[in-house]
Short mmCIF file of C-alpha atoms in Angstrom, two decimals:
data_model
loop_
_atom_site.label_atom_id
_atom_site.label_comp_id
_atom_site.label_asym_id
_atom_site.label_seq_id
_atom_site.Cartn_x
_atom_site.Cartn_y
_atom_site.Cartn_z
CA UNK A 16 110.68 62.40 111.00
CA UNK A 17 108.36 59.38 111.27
CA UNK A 18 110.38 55.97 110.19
CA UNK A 19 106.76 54.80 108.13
CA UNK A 20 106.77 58.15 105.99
CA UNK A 21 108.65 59.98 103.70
CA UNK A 22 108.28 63.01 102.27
CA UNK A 23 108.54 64.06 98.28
CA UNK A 24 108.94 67.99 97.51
CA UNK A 25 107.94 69.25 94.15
CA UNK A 26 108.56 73.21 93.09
CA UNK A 27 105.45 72.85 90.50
CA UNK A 28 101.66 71.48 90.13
CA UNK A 29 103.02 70.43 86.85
CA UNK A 30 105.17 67.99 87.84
CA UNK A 31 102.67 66.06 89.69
CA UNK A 32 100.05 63.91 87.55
CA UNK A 33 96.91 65.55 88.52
CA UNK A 34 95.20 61.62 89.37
CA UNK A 35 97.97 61.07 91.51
CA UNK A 36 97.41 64.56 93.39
CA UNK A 37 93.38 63.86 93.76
CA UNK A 38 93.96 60.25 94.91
CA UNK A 39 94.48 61.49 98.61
CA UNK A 40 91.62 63.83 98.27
CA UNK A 41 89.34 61.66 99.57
CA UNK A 42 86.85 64.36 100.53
CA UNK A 43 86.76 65.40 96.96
CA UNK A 44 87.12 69.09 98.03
CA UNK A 45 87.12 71.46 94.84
CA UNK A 46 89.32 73.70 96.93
CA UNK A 47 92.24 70.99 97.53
CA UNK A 48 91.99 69.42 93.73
CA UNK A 49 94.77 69.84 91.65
CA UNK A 50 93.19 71.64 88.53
CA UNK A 51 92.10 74.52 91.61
CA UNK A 52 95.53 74.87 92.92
CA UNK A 53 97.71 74.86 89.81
CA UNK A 54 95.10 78.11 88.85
CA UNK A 55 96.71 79.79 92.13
CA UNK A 56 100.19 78.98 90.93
CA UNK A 57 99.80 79.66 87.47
CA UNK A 58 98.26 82.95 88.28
CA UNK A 59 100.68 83.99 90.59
CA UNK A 60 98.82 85.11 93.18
CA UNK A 61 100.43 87.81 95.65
CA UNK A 62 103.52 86.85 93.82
CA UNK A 63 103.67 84.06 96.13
CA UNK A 64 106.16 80.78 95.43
CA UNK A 65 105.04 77.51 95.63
CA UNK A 66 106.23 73.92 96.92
CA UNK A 67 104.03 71.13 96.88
CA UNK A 68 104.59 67.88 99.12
CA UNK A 69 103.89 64.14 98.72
CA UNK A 70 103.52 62.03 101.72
CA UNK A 71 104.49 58.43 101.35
CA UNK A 72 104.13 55.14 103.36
CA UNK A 73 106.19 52.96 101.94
CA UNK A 74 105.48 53.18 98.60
CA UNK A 75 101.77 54.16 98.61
CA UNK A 76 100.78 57.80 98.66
CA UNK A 77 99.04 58.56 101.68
CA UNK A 78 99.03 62.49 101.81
CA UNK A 79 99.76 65.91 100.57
CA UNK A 80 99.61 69.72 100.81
CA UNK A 81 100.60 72.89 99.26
CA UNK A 82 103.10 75.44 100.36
CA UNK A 83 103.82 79.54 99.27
CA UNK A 84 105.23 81.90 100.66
CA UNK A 85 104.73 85.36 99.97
CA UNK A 86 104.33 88.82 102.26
CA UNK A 87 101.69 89.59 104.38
CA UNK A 88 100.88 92.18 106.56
CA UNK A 89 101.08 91.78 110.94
CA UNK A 90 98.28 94.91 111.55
CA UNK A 91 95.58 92.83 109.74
CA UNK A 92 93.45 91.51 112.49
CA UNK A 93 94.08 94.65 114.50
CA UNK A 94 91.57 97.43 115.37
CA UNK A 95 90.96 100.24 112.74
CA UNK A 96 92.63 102.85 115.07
CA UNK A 97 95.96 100.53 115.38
CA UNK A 98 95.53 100.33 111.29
CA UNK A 99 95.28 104.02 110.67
CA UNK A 100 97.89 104.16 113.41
CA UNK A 101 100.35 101.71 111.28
CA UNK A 102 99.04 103.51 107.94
CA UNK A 103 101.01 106.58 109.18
CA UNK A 104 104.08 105.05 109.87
CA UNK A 105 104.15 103.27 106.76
CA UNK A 106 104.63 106.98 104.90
CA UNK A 107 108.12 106.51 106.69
CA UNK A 108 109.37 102.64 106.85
CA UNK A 109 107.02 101.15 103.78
CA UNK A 110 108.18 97.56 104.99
CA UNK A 111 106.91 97.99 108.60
CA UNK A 112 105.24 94.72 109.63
CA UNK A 113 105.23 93.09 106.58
CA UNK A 114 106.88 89.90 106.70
CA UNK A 115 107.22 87.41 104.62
CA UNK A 116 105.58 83.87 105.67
CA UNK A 117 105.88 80.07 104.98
CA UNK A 118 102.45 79.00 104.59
CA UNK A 119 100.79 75.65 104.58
CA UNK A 120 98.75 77.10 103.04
CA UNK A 121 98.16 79.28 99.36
CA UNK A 122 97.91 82.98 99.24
CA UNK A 123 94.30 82.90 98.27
CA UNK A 124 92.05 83.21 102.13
CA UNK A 125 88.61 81.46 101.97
CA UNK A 126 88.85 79.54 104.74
CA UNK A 127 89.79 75.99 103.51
CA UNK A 128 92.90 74.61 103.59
CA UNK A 129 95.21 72.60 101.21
CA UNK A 130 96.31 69.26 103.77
CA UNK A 131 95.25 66.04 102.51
CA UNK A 132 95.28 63.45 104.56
CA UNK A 133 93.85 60.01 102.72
CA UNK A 134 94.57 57.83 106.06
CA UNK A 135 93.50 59.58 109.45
CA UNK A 136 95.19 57.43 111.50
CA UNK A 137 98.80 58.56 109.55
CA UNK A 138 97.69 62.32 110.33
CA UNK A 139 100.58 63.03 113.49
CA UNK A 140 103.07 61.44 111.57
CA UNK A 141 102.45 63.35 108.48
CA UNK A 142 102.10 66.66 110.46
CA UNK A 143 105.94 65.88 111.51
CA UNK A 144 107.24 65.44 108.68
CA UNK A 145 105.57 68.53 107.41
CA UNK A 146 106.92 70.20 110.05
CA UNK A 147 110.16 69.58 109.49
CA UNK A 148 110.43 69.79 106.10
CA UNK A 149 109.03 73.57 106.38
CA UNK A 150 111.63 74.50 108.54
CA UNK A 151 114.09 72.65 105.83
CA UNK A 152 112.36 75.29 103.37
CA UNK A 153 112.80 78.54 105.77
CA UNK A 154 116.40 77.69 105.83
CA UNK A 155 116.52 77.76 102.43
CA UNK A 156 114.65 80.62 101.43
CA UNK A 157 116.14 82.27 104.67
CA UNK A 158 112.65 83.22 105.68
CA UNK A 159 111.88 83.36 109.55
CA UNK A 160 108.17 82.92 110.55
CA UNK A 161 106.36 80.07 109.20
CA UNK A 162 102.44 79.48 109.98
CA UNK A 163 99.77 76.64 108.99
CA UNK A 164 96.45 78.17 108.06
CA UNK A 165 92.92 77.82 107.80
CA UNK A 166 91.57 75.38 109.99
CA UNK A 167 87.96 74.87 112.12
CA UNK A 168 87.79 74.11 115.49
CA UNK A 169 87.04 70.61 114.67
CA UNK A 170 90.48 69.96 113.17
CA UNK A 171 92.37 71.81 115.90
CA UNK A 172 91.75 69.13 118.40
CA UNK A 173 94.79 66.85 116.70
CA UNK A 174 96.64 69.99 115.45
CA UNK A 175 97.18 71.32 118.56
CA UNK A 176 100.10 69.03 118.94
CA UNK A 177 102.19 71.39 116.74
CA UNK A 178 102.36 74.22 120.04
CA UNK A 179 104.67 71.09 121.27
CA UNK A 180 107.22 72.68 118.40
CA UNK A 181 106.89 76.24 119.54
CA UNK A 182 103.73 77.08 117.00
CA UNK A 183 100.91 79.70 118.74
CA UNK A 184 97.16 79.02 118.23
CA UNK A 185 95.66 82.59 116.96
CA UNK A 186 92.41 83.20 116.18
CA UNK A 187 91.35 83.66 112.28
CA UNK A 188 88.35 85.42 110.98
CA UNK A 189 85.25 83.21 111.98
CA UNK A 190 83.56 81.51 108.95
CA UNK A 191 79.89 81.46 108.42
CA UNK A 192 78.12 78.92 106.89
CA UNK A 193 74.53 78.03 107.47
CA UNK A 194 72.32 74.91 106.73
CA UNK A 195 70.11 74.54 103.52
CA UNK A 196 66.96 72.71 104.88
CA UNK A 197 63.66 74.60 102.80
CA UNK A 198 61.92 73.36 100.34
CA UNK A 199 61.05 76.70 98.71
CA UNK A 200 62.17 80.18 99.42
CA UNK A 201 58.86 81.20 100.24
CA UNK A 202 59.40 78.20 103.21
CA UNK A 203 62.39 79.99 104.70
CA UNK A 204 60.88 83.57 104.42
CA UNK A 205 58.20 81.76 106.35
CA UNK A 206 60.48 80.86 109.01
CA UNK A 207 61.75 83.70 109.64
CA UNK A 208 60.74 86.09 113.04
CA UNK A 209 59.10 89.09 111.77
CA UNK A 210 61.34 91.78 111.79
CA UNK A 211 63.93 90.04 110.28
CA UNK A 212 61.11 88.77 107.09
CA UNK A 213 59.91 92.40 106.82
CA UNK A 214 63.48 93.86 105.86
CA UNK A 215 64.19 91.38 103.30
CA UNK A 216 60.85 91.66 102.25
CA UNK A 217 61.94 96.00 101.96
CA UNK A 218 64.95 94.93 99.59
CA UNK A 219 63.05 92.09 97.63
CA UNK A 220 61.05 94.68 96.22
CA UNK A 221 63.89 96.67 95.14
CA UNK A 222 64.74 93.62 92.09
CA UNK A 223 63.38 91.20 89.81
CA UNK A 224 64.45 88.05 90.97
CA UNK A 225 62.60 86.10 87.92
CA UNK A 226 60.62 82.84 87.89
CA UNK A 227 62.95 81.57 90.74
CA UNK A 228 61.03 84.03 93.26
CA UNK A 229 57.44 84.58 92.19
CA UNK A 230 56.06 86.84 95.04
CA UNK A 231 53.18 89.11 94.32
CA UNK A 232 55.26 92.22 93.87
CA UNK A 233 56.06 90.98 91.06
CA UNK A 234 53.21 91.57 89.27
CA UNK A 235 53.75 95.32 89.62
CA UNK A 236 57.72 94.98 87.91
CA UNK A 237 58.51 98.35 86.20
CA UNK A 238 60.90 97.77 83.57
CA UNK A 239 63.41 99.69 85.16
CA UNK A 240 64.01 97.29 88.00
CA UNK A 241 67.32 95.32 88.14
CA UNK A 242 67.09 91.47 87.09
CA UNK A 243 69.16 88.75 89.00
CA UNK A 244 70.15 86.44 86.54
CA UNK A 245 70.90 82.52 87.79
CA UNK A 246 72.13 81.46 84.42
CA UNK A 247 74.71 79.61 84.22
CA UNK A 248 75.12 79.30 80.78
CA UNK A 249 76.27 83.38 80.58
CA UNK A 250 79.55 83.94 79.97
CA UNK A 251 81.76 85.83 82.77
CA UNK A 252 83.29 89.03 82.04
CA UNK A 253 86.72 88.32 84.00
CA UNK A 254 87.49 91.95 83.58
CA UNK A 255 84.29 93.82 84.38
CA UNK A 256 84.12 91.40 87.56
CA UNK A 257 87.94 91.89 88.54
CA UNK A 258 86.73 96.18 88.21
CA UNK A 259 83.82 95.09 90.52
CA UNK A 260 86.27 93.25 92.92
CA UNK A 261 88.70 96.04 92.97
CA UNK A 262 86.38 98.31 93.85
CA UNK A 263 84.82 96.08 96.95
CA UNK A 264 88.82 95.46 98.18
CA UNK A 265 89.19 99.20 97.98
CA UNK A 266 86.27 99.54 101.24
CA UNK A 267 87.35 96.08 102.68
CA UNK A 268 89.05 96.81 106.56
CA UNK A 269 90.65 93.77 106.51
CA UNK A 270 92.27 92.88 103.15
CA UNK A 271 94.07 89.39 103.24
CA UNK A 272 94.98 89.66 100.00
CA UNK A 273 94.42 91.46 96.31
CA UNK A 274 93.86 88.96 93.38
CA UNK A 275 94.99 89.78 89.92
CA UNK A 276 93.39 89.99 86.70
CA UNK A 277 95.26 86.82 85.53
CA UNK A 278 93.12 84.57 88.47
CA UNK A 279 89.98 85.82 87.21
CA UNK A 280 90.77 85.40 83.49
CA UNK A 281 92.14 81.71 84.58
CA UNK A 282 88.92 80.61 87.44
CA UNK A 283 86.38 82.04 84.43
CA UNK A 284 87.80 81.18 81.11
CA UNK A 285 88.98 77.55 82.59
CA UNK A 286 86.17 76.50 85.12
CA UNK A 287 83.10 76.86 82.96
CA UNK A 288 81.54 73.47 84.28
CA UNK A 289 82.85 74.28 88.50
CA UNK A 290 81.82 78.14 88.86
CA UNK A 291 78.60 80.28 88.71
CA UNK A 292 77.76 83.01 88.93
CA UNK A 293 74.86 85.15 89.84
CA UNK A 294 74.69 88.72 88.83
CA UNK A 295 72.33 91.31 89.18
CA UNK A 296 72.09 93.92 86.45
CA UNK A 297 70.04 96.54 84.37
CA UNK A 298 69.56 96.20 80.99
CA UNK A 299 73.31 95.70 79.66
CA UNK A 300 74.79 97.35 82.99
CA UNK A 301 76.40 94.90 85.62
CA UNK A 302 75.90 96.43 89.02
CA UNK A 303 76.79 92.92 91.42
CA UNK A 304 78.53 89.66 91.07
CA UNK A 305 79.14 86.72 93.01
CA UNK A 306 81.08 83.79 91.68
CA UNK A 307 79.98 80.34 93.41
CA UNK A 308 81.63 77.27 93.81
CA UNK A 309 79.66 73.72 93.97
CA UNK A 310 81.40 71.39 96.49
CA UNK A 311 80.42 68.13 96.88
CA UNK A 312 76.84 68.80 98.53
CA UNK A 313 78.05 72.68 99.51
CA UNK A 314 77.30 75.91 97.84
CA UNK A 315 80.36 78.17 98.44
CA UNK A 316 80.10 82.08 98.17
CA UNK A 317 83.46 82.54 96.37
CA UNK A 318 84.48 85.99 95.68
CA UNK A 319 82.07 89.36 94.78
CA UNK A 320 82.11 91.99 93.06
CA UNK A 321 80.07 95.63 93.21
CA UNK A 322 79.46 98.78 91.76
CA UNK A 323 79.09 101.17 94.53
CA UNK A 324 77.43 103.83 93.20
CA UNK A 325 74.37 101.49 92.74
CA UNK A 326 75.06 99.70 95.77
CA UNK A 327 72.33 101.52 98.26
CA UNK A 328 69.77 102.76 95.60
CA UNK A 329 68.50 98.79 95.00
CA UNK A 330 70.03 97.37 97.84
CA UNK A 331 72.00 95.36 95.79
CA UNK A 332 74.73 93.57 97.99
CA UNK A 333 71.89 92.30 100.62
CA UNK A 334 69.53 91.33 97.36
CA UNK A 335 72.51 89.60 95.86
CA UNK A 336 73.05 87.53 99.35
CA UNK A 337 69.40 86.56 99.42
CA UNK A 338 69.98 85.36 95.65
CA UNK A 339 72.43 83.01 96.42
CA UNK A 340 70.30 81.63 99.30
CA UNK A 341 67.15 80.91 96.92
CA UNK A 342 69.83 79.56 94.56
CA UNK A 343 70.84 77.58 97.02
CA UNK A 344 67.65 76.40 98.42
CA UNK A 345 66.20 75.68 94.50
CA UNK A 346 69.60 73.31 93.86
CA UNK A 347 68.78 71.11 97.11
CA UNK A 348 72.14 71.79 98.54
CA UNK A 349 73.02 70.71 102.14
CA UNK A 350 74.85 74.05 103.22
CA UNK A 351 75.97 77.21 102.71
CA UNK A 352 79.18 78.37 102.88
CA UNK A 353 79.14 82.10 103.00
CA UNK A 354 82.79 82.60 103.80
CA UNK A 355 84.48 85.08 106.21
CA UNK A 356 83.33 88.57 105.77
CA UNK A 357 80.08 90.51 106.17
CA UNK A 358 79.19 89.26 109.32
CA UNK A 359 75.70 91.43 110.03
CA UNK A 360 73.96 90.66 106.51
CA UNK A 361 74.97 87.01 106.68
CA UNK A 362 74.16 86.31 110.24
CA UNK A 363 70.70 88.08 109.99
CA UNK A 364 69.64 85.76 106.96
CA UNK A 365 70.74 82.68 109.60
CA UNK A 366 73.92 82.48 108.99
CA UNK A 367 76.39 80.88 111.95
CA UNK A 368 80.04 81.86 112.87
CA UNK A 369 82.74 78.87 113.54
CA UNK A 370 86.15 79.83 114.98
CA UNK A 371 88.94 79.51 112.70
CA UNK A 372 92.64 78.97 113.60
CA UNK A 373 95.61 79.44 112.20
CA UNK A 374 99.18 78.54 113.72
CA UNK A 375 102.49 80.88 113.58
CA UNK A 376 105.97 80.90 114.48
CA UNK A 377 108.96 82.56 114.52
CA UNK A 378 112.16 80.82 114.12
CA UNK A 379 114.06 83.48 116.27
CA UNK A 380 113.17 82.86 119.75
CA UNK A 381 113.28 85.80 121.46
CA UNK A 382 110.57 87.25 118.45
CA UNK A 383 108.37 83.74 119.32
CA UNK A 384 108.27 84.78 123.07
CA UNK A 385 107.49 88.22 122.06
CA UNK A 386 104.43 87.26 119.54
CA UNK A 387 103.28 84.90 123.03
CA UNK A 388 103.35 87.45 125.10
CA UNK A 389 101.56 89.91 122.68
CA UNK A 390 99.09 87.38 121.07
CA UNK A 391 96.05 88.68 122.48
CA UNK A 392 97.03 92.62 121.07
CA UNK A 393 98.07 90.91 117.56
CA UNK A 394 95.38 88.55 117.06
CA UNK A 395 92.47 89.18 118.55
CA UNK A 396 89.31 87.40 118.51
CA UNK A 397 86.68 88.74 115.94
CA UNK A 398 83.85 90.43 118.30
CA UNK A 399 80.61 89.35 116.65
CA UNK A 400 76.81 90.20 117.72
CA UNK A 401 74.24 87.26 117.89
CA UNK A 402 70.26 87.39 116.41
CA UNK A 403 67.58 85.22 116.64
CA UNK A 404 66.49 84.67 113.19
CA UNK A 405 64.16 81.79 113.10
CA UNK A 406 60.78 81.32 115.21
CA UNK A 407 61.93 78.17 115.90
#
């Protein structure tokens, strides 16, 4: 424990004032605010509990994070043929490698995490004392592994330290994100090497994208075309777009978690004036989703939602990612965040892949040595192909 900082713990959002909470978020992060985290907890996401600490120097609050615990399962970032593998034992042992994990961290995976840190220069003292007071809560809660999660490359470079206290460095799933730099839509179709042009081009046709995209297809619309619709004024359907979500989790390989209803009737009854969303449908009938977060000069691809059957007949998950590009490129924002999944459709529209970490471990020793020595068969690194998008 650092002698300049102490360390407050709290068991509920609620019994922090929400200013005081958003004081150390200095980066203004939607993701890290109070109101955004309190939704997790309220919603009870995975069934996962909650702690929340307050870092102190002196008397001045100089950082702060949230904590849960809740179960996850070991075979996630393993190979579909170790998953079916695991699948079948599971008929026999239901519990088998599913553990339950201290997080810094919340249930809910889209690659940000929850450490605030309002002086940079306080950050290695601060990471001790988080350290140590989430082993104080694994000895409570008797729970044995304990893991800090999701961070970029970037931010490893002073995390690292923590493998000092036994902690291995695993890979996460990469993040892709790409930079918003067109004037027009038309620009970054124009930018584009052929091949890659002509197959958008193929699915553009398929849907009405509106005013926002005036190409000369659309002169020829037949009424039966689905419209994407940028309003943001609509009001979301939590439980048509929690179906939608269900129904996308259902085909997912790598599921890091299931939301509830209750998080979608919270994020879309509560956040009117933070979300949006962007759906495509025909006539009255929803066929895609995709909720979107503004942060600070970031558009983030939150969560989506699809109805498979018309999935392939209008293209609709690939029209629905070039949607939120053009949205993207008509509200000037600097990047866009396009999350962890999908890799193939989001790197061929110019998406780019940054590593992600997380750190883990066990507070039995002889299971530490044993997740070292099997690291590479547990975790391994996300295999990824590589196009050249852009002429230039």
């Amino acid at each position: 424990m650092s002698k300049n900082i102490s360390v407050r713990r709290y068991r509920s959002l609620s019994e922090i004032d929400a200013d005081l909470w958003d004081s150390v978020n200095v980066e203004n992060s939607f993701f890290k605010s109070h109101k955004f985290l309190y939704l997790q907890e309220k919603a009870k996401v995975e069934s996962g509990i909650f702690w929340y600490l307050l870092f102190y120097e002196d008397d001045h609050l100089v950082g702060a994070c949230a904590i849960s615990s809740f179960l996850i399962s070991l075979d996630l970032f393993l190979d579909s043929r170790s998953q079916k593998a695991i699948t079948v034992v599971r008929f026999l042992f239901q519990g088998f490698m599913k553990i339950r994990i201290l997080f810094c961290g919340t249930p809910l995976s889209i690659g940000k995490n929850s450490l605030l840190i309002a002086k940079p220069e306080l950050g290695a003292d601060i990471l001790d004392c988080l350290l140590v007071e989430m082993d104080r809560i694994c000895s409570e809660q008797k729970i044995n592994y304990v893991s800090l999660k999701e961070f970029s490359e970037e931010e490893t470079h002073w995390l690292d330290r923590v493998m000092e206290a036994g902690y291995i460095k695993c890979p996460s799933l990469p993040y892709v994100s790409m930079p918003v730099n067109w004037d027009s839509f038309t620009d970054y179709l124009s930018s584009l090497r052929h091949t890659y042009r002509r197959q958008i081009m193929a699915s553009l046709n398929k849907v009405d994208f509106g005013e926002l995209l005036p190409f000369p297809s659309r002169k020829h619309v037949r009424p039966q075309k689905p419209i994407i619709d940028y309003s943001s004024d609509h009001t979301c359907d939590p439980q048509r777009f929690y179906e939608m979500y269900l129904s996308v989790m259902d085909r997912a390989e790598v599921k890091l978690e299931v939301l509830n209803q209750e998080f979608f009737n919270l994020l879309c009854n509560g956040m009117h004036s933070e979300i949006r969303m962007i759906i495509i449908r025909q006539k009255n009938e929803v066929l895609a989703s995709a909720l979107l977060v503004q942060d600070q000069d970031s558009l983030v691809f939150l969560l989506v939602g699809l109805d498979y059957e018309k999935r392939d007949l209008h293209d609709v998950y690939f029209n629905l990612i070039y949607a939120i590009l053009a949205y993207a490129i008509e509200n000037k924002v600097k990047r866009l965040d396009l999350g962890q999944t999908s890799y193939y459709v989001k790197q061929r529209i110019g998406g780019t892949c940054t590593p992600m970490y997380f750190y883990l471990r066990s507070r039995n020793r002889l299971v530490n040595w044993m997740l070292r020595k099997f690291q590479k068969t547990l975790f391994p690194e996300t295999e990824l192909s590589h196009h050249r998008v852009f002429r230039r």
